[in-house]
PDB file of C-alpha atoms and ligand atoms in Angstrom:
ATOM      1  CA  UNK A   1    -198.227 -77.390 -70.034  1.00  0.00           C
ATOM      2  CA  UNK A   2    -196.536 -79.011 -67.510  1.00  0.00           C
ATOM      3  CA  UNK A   3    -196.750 -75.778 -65.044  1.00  0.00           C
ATOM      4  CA  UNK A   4    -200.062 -75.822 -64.752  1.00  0.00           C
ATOM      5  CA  UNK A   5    -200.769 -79.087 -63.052  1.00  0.00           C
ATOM      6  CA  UNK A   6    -197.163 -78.707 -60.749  1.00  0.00           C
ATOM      7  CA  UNK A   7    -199.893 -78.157 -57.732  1.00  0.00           C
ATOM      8  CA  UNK A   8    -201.947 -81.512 -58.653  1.00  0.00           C
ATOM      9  CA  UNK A   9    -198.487 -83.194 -59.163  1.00  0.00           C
ATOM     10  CA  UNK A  10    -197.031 -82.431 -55.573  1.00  0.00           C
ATOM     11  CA  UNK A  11    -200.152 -83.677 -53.918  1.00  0.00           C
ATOM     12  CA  UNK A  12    -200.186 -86.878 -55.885  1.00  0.00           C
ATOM     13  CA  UNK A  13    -196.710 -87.479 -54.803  1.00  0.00           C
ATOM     14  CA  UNK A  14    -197.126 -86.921 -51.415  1.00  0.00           C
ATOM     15  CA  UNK A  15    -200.255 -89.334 -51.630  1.00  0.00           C
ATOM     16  CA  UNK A  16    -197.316 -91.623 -52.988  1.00  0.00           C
ATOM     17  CA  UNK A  17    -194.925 -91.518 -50.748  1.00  0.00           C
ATOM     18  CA  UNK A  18    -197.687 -92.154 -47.769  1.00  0.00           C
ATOM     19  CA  UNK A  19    -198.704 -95.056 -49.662  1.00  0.00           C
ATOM     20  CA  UNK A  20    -194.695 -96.456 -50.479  1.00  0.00           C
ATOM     21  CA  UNK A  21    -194.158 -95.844 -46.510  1.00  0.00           C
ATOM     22  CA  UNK A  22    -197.328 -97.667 -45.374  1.00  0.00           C
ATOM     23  CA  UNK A  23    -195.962-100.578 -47.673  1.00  0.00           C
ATOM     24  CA  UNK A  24    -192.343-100.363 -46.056  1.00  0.00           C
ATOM     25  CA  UNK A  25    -193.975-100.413 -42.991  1.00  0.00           C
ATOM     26  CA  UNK A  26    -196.148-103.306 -43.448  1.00  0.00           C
ATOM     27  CA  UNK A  27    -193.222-105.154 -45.240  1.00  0.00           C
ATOM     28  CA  UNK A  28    -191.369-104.700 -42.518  1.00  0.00           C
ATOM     29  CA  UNK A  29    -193.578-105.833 -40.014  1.00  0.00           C
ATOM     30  CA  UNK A  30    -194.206-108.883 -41.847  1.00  0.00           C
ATOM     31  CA  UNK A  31    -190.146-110.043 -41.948  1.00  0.00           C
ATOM     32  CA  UNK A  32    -190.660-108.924 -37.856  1.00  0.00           C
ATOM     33  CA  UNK A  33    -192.999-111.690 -36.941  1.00  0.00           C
ATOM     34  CA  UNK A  34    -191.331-114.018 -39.863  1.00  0.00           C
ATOM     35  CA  UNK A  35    -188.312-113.528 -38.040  1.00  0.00           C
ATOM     36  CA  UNK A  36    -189.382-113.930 -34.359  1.00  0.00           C
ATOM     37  CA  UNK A  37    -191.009-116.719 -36.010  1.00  0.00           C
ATOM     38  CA  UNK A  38    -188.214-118.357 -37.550  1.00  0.00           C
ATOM     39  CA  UNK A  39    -185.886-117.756 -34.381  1.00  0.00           C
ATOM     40  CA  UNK A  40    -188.292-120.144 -32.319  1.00  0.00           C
ATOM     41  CA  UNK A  41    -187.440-123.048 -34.398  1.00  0.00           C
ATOM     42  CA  UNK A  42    -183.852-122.055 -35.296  1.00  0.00           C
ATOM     43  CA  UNK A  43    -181.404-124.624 -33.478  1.00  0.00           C
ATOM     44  CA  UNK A  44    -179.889-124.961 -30.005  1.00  0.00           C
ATOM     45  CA  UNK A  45    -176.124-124.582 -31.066  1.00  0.00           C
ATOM     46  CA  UNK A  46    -175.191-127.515 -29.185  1.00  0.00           C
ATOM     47  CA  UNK A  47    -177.612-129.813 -31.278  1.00  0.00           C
ATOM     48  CA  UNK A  48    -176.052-128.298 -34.442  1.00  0.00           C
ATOM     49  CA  UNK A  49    -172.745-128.967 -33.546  1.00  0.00           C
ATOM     50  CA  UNK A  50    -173.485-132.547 -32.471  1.00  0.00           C
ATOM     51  CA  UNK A  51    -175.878-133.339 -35.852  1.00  0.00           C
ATOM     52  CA  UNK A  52    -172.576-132.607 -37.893  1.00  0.00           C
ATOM     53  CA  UNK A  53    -170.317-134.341 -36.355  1.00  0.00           C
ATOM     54  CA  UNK A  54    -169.870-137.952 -37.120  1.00  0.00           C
ATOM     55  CA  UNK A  55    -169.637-139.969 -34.205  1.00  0.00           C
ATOM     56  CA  UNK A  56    -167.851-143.205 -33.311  1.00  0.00           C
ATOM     57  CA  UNK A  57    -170.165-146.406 -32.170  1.00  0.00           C
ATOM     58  CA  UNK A  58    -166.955-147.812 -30.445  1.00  0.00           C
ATOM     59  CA  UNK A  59    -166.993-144.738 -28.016  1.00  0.00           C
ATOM     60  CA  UNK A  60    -170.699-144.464 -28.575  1.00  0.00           C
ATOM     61  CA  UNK A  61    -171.091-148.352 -26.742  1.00  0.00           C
ATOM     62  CA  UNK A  62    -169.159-147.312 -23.619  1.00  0.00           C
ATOM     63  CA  UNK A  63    -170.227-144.496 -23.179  1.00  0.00           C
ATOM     64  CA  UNK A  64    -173.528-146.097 -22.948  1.00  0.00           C
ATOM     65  CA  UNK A  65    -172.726-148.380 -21.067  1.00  0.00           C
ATOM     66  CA  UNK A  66    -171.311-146.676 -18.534  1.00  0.00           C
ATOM     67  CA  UNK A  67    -174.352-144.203 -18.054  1.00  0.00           C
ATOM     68  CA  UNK A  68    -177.648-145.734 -19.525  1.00  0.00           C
ATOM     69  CA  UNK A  69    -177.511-149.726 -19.035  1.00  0.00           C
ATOM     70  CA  UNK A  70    -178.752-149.353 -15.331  1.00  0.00           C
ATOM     71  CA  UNK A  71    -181.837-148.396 -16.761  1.00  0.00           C
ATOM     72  CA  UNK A  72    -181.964-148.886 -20.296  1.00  0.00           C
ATOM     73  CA  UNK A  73    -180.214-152.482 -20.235  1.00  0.00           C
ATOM     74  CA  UNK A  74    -177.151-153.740 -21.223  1.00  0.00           C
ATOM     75  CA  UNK A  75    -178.155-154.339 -24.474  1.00  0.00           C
ATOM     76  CA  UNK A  76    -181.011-151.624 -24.655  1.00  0.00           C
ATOM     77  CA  UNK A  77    -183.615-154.180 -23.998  1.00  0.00           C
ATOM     78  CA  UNK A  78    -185.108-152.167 -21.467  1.00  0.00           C
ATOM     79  CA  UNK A  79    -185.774-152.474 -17.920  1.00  0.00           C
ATOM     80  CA  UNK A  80    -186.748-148.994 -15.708  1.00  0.00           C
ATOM     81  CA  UNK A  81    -186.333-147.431 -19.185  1.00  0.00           C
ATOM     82  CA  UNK A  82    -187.839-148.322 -22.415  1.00  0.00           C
ATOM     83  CA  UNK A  83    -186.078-150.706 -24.911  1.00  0.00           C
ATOM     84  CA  UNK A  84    -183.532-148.297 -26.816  1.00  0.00           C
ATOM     85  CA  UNK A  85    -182.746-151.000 -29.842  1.00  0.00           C
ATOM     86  CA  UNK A  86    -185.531-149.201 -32.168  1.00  0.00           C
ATOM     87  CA  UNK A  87    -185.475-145.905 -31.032  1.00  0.00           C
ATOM     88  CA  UNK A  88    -183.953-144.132 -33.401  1.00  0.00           C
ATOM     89  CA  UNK A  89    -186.593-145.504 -35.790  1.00  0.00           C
ATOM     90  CA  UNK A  90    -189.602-143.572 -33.047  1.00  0.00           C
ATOM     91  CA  UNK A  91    -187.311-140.677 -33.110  1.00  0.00           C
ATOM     92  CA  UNK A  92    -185.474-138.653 -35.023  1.00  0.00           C
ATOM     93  CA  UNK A  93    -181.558-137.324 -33.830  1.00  0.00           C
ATOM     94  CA  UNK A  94    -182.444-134.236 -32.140  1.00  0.00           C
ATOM     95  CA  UNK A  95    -185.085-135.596 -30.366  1.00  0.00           C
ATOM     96  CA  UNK A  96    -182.920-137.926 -28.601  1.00  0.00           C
ATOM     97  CA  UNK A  97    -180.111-135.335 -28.018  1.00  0.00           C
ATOM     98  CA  UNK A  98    -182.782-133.193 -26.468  1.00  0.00           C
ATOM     99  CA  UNK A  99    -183.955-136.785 -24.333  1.00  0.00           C
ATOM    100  CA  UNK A 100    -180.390-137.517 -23.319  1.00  0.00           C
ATOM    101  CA  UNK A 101    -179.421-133.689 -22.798  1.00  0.00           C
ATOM    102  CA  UNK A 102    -182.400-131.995 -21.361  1.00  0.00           C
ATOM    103  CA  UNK A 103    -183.584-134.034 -18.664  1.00  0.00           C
ATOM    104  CA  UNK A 104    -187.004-133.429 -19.392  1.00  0.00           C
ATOM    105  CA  UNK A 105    -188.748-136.825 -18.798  1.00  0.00           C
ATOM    106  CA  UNK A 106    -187.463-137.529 -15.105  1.00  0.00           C
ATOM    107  CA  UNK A 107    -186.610-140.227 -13.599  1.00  0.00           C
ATOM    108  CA  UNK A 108    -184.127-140.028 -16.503  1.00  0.00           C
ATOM    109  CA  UNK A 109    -181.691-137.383 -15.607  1.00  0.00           C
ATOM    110  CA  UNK A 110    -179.799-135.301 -17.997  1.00  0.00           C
ATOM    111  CA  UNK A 111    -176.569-135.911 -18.906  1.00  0.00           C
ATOM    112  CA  UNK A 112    -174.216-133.002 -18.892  1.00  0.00           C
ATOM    113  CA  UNK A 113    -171.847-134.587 -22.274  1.00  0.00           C
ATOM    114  CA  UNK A 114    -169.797-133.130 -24.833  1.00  0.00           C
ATOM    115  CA  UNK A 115    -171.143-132.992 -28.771  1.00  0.00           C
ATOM    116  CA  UNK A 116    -168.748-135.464 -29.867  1.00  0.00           C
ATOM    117  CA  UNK A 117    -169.520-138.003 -27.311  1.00  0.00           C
ATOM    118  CA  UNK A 118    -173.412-137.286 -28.255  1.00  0.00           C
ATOM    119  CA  UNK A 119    -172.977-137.689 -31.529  1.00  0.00           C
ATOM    120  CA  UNK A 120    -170.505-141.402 -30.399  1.00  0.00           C
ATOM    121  CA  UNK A 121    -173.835-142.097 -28.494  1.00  0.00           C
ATOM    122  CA  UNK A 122    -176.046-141.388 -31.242  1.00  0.00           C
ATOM    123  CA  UNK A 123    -174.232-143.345 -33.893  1.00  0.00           C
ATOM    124  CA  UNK A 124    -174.638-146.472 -31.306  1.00  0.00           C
ATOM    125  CA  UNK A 125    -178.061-146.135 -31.246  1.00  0.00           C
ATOM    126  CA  UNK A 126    -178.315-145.695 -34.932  1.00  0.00           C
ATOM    127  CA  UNK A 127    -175.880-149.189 -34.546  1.00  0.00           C
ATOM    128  CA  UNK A 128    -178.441-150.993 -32.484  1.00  0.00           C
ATOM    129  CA  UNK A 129    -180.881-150.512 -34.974  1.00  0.00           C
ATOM    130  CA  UNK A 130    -179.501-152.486 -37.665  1.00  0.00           C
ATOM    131  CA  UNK A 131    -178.731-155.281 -35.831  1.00  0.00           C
ATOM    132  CA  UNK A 132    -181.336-157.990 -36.180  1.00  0.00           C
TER     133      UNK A 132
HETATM  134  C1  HEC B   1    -182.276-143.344 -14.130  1.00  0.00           C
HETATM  135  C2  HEC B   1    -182.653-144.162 -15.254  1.00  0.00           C
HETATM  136  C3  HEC B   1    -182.220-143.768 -16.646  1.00  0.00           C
HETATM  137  C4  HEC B   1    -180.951-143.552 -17.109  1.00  0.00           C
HETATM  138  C5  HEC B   1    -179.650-143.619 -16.352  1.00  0.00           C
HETATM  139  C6  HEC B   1    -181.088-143.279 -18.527  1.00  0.00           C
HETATM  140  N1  HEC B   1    -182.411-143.317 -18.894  1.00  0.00           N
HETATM  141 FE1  HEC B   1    -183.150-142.979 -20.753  1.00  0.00          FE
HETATM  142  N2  HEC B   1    -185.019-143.155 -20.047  1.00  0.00           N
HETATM  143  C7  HEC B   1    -185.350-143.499 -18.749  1.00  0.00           C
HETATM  144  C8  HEC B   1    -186.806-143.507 -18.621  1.00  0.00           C
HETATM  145  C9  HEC B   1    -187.589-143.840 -17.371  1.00  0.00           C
HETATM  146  C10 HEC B   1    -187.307-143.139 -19.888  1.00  0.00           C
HETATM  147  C11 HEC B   1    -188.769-142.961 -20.282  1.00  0.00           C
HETATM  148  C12 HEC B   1    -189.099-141.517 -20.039  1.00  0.00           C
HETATM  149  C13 HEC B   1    -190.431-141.145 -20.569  1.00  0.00           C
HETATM  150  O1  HEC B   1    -190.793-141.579 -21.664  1.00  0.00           O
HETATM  151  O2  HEC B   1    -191.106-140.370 -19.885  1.00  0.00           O
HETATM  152  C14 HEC B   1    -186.158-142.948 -20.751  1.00  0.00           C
HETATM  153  C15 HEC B   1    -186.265-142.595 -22.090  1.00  0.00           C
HETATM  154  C16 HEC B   1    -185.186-142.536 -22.948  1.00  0.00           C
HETATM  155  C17 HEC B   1    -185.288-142.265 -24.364  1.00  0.00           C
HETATM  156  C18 HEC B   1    -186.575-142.031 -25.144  1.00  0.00           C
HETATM  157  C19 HEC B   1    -187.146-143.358 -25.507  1.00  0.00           C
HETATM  158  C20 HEC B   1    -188.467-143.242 -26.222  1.00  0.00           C
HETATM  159  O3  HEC B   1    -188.845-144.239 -26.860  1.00  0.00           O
HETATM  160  O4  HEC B   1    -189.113-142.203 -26.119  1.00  0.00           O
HETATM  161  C21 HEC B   1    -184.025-142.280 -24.865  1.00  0.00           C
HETATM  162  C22 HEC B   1    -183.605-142.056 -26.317  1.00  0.00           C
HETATM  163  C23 HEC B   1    -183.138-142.523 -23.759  1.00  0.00           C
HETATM  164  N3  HEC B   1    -183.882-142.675 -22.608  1.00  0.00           N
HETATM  165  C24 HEC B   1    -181.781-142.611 -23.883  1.00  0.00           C
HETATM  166  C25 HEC B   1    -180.931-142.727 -22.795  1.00  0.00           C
HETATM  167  C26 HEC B   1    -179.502-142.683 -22.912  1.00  0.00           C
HETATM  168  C27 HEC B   1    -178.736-142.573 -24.224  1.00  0.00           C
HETATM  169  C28 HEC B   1    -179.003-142.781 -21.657  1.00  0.00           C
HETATM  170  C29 HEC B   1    -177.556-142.724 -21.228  1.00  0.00           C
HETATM  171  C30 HEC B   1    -176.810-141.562 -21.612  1.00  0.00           C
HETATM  172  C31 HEC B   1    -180.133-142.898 -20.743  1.00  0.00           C
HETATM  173  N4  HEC B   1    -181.286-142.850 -21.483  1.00  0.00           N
HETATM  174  C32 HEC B   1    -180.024-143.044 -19.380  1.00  0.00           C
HETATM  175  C33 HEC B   1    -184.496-143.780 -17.712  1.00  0.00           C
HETATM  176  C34 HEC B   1    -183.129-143.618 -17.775  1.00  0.00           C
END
């Protein structure tokens, strides 16, 4: 019984196999352009680093106010720049790692810092904030 339909049999399972390989294929594509995807919003290493560090609003303060009071204030009122005290409120942390680090928004430049004084910087931001 089972001889007879060996010929049918073969056939259906190479019918099969096209139809498992035009799934792998498809699968895979689909985790392809996930992927690609997925790696244009993964994270800048140095953003990473600095969102998991904790940061110190001490070193944060003079840092800031060596670099950003000549145009931020020196209390973040404002003056070429915006007024800093509720920014972290408009913005969220990366955002203003990517402000401070890219230099995107000229006449601010970018400043070249390490993540650990980034993430001193952003905790004084995050300070100025609560302050009333
Ligand atoms: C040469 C002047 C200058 C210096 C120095 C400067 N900034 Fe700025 N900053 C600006 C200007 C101008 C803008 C507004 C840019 C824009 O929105 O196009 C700005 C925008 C910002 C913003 C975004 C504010 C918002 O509401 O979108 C942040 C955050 C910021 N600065 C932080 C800093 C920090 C922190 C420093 C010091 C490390 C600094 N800036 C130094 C001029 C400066």
């Amino acid at each position: 019984m089972k001889s007879t339909s060996s010929i049918g049999a073969v056939k259906e399972k190479n019918s099969q196999q096209g139809l498992v390989s035009l799934l792998l294929i498809s699968l895979f594509s689909c985790f392809l352009v996930f992927f690609l995807l997925f790696k244009q919003t993964t994270k800048d290493p140095y953003i990473e680093r600095t969102l998991n560090l904790s940061g110190s609003i001490k070193n944060g303060s003079q840092l800031f106010r060596m670099n950003c009071v000549g145009c931020h204030g020196i209390s973040a009122q404002g003056l070429v720049g915006p007024d800093l005290n509720k920014v972290t409120e408009e913005l969220n942390d990366k955002k203003i790692i990517v402000q401070v680090v890219k230099g995107l928004t000229p006449p601010m430049p970018s400043f070249e810092m390490d993540s650990q004084s980034m993430a001193d910087l952003l905790s004084y931001l995050h300070s100025l904030n609560n302050e009333e």
